mmCIF file with all atom_site columns, C-alpha atoms in Angstrom:
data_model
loop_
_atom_site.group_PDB
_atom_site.id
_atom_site.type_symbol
_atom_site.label_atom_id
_atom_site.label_alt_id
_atom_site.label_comp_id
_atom_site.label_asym_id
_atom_site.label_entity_id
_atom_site.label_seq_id
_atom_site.pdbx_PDB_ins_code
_atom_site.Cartn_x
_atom_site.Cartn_y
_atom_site.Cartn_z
_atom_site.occupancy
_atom_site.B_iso_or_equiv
_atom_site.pdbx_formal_charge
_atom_site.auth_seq_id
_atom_site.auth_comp_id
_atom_site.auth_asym_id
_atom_site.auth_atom_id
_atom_site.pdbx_PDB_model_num
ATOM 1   C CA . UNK U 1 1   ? -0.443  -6.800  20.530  1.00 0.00 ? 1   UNK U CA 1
ATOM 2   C CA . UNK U 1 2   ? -2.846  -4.579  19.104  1.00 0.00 ? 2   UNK U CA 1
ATOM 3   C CA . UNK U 1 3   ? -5.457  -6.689  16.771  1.00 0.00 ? 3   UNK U CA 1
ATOM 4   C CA . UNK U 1 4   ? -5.925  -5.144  13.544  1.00 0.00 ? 4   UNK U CA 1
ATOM 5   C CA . UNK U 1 5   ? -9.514  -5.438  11.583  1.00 0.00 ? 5   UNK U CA 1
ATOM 6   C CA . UNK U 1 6   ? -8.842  -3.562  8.233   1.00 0.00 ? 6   UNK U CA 1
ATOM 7   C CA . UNK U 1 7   ? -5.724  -3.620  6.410   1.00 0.00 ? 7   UNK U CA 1
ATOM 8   C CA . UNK U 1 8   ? -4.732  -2.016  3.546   1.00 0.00 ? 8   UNK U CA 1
ATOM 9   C CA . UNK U 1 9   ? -1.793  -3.688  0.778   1.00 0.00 ? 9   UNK U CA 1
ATOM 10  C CA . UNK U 1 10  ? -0.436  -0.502  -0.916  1.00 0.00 ? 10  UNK U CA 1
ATOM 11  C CA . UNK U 1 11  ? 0.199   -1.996  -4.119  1.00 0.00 ? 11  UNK U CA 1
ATOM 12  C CA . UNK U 1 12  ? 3.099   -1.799  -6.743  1.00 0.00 ? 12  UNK U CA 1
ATOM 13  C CA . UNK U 1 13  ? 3.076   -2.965  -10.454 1.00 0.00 ? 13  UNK U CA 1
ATOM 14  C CA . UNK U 1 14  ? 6.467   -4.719  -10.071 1.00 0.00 ? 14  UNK U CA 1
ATOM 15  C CA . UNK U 1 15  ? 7.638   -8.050  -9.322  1.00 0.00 ? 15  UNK U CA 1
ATOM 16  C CA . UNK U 1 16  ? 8.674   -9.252  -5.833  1.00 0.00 ? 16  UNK U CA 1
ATOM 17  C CA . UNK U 1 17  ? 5.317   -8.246  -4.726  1.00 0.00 ? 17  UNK U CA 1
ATOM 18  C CA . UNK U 1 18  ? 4.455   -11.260 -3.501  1.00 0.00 ? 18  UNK U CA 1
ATOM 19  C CA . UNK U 1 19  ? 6.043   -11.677 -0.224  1.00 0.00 ? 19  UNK U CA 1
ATOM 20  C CA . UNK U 1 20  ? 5.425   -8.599  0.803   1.00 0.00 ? 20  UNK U CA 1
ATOM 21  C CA . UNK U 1 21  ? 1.449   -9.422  -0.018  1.00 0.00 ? 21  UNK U CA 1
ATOM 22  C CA . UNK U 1 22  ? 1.588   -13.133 1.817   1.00 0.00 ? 22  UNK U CA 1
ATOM 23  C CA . UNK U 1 23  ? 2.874   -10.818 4.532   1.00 0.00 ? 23  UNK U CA 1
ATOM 24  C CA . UNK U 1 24  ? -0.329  -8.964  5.138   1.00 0.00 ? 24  UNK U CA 1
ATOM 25  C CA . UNK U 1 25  ? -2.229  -11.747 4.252   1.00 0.00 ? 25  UNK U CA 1
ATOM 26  C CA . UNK U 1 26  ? -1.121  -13.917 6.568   1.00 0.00 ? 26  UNK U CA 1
ATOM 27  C CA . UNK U 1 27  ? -1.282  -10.696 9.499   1.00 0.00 ? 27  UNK U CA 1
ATOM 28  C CA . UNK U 1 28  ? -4.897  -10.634 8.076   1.00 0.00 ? 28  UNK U CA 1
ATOM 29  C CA . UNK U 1 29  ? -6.111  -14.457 8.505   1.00 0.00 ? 29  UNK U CA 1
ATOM 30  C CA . UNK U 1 30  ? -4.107  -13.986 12.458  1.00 0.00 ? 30  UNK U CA 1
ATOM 31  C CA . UNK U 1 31  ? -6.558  -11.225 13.044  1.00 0.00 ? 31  UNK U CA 1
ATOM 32  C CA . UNK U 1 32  ? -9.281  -12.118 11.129  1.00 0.00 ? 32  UNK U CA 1
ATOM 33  C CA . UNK U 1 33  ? -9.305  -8.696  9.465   1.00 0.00 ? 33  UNK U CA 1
ATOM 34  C CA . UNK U 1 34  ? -10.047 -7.712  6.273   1.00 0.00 ? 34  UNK U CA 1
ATOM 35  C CA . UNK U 1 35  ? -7.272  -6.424  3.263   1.00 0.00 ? 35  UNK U CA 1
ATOM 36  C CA . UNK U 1 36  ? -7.481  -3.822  0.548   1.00 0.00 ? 36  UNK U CA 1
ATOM 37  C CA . UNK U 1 37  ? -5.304  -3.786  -2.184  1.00 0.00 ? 37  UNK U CA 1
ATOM 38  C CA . UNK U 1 38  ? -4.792  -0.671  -3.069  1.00 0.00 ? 38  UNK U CA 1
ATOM 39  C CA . UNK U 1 39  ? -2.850  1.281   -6.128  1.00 0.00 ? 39  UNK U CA 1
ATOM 40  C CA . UNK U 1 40  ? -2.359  4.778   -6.850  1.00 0.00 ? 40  UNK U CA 1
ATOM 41  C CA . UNK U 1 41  ? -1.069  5.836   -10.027 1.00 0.00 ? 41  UNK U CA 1
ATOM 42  C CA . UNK U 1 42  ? -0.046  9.581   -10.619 1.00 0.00 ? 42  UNK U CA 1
ATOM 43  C CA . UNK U 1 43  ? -2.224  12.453  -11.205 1.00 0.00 ? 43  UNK U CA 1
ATOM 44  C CA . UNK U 1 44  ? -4.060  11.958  -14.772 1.00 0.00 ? 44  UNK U CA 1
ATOM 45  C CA . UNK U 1 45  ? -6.347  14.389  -16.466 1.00 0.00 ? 45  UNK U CA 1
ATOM 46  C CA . UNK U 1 46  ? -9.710  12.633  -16.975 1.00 0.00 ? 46  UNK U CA 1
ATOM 47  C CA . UNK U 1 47  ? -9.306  13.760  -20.475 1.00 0.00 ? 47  UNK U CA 1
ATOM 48  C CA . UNK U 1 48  ? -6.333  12.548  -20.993 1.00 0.00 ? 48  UNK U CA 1
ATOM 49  C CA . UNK U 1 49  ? -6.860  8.876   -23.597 1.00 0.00 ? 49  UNK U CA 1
ATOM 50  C CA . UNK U 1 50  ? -6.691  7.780   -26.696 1.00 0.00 ? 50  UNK U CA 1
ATOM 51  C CA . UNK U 1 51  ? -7.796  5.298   -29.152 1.00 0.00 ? 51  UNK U CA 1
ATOM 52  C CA . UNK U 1 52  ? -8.457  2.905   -26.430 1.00 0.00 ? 52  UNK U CA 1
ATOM 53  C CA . UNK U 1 53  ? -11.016 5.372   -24.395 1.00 0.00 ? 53  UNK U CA 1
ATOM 54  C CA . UNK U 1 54  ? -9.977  6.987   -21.488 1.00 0.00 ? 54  UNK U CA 1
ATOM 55  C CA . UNK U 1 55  ? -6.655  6.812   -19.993 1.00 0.00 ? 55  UNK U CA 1
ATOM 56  C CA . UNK U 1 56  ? -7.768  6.677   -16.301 1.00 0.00 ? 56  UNK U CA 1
ATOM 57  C CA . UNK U 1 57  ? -10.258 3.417   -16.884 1.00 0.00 ? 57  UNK U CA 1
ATOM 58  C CA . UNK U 1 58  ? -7.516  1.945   -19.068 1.00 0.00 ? 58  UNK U CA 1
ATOM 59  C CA . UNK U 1 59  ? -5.691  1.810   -16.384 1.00 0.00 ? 59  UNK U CA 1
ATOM 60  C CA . UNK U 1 60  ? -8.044  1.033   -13.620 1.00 0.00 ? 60  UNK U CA 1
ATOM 61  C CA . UNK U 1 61  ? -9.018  -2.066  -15.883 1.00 0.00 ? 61  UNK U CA 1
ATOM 62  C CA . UNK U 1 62  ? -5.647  -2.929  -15.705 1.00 0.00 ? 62  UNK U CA 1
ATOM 63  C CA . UNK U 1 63  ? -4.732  -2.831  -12.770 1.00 0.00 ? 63  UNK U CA 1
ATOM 64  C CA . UNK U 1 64  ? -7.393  -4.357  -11.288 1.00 0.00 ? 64  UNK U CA 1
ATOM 65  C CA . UNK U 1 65  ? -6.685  -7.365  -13.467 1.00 0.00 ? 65  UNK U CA 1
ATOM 66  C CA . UNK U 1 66  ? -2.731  -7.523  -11.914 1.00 0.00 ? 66  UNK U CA 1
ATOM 67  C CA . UNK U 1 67  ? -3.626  -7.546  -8.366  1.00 0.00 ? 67  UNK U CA 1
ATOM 68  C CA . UNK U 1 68  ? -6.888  -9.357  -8.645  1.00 0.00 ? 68  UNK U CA 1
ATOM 69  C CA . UNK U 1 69  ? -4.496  -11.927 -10.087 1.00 0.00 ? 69  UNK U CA 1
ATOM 70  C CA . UNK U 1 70  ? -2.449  -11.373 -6.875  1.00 0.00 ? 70  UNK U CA 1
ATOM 71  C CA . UNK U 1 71  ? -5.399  -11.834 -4.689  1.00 0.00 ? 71  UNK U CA 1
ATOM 72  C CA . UNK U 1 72  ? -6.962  -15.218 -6.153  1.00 0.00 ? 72  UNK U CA 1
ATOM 73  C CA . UNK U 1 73  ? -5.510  -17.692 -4.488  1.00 0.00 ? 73  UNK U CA 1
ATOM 74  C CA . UNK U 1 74  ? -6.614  -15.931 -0.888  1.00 0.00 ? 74  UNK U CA 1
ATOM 75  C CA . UNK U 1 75  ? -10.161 -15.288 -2.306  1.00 0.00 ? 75  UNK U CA 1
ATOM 76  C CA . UNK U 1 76  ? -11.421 -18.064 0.108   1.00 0.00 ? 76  UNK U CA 1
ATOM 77  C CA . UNK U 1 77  ? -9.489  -17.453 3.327   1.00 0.00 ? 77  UNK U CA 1
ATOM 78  C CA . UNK U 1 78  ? -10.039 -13.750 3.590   1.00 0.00 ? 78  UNK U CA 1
ATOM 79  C CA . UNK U 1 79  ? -12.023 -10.916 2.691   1.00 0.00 ? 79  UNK U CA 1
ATOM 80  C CA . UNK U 1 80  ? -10.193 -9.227  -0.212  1.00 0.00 ? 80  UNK U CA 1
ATOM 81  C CA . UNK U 1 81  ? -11.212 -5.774  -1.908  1.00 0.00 ? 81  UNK U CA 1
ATOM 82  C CA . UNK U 1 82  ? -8.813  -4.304  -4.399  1.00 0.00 ? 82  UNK U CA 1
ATOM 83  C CA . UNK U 1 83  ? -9.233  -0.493  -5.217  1.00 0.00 ? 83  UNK U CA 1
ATOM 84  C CA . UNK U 1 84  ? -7.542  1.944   -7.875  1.00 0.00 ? 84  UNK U CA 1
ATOM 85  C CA . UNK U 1 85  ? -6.866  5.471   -7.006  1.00 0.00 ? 85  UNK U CA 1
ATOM 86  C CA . UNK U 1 86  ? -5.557  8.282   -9.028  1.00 0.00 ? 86  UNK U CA 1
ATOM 87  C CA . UNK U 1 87  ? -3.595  11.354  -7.813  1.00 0.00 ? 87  UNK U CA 1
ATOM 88  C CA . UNK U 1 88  ? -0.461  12.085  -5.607  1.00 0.00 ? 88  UNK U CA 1
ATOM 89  C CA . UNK U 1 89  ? 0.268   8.461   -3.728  1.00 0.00 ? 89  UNK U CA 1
ATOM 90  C CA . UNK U 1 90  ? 0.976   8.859   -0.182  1.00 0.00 ? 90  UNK U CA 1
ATOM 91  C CA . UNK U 1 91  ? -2.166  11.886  -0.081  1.00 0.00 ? 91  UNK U CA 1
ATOM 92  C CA . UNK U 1 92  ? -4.674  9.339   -1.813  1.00 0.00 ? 92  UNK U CA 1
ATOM 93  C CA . UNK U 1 93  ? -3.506  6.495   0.868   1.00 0.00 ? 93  UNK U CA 1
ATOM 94  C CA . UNK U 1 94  ? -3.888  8.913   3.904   1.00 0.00 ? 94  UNK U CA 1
ATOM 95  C CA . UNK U 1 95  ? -7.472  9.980   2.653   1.00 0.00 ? 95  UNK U CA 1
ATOM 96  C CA . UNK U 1 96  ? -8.046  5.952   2.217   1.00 0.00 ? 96  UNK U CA 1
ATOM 97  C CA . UNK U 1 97  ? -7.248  5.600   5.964   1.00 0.00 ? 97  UNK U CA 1
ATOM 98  C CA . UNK U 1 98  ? -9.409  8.590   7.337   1.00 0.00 ? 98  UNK U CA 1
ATOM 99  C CA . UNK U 1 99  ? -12.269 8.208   5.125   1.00 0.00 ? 99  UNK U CA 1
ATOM 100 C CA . UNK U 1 100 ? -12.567 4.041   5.771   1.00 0.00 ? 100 UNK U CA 1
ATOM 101 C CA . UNK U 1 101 ? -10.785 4.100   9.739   1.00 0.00 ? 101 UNK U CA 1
ATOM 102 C CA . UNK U 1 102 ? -8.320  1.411   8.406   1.00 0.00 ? 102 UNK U CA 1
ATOM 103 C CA . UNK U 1 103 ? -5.725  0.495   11.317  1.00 0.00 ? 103 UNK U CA 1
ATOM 104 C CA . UNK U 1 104 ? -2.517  -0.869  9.261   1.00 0.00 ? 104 UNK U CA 1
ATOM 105 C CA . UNK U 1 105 ? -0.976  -0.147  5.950   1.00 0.00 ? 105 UNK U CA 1
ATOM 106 C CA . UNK U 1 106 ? 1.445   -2.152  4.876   1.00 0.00 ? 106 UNK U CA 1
ATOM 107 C CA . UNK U 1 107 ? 3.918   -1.320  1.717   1.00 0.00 ? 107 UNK U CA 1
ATOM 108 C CA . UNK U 1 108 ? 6.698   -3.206  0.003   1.00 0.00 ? 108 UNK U CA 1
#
């Protein structure tokens, strides 16, 4: 079996998350490989906002808050990284894996 050294946890804001997440993590401590959490919301104009600033870091805040929330209890055992993408989903994760050589993604 092929060991695997960076991992990356494509990332949904919905519930029954979890499993799916324990899943990687616990392919992650086997190989002693490192996980990215990683969500991609849709396309948004960097002017696009409101009253509470712009959209995109809205967002990014956000989100970031959710799945760091998902990663805290494996803070310890593994290295964790979450990251926040914008623009068409499957095209941001494919750039994600050639521009870092990650060797898995995993998705609920």
């Amino acid at each position: 079996m092929k060991n695997f050294k960076d991992i990356i946890y494509v990332a949904e804001p919905a519930a029954g998350q979890t499993q799916a997440f324990r899943r990687a993590v616990t392919l992650a401590e086997n190989n002693q490989a490192r996980v990215t959490v990683l969500y991609v919301w849709g396309d948004i104009p960097p002017e696009a906002g409101g009253p509470q600033g712009d959209l995109r870091e809205v967002l990014r805040r956000r989100s970031r808050e959710d799945f760091e929330a998902l990663a805290a209890p494996y803070r310890g055992r593994l290295r964790l990284e979450t990251k926040v993408l914008f623009g068409r989903p499957f095209v941001e994760v494919i750039h994600e894996v050639l521009r870092h050589g990650r060797d898995l993604v995993i998705k609920r």
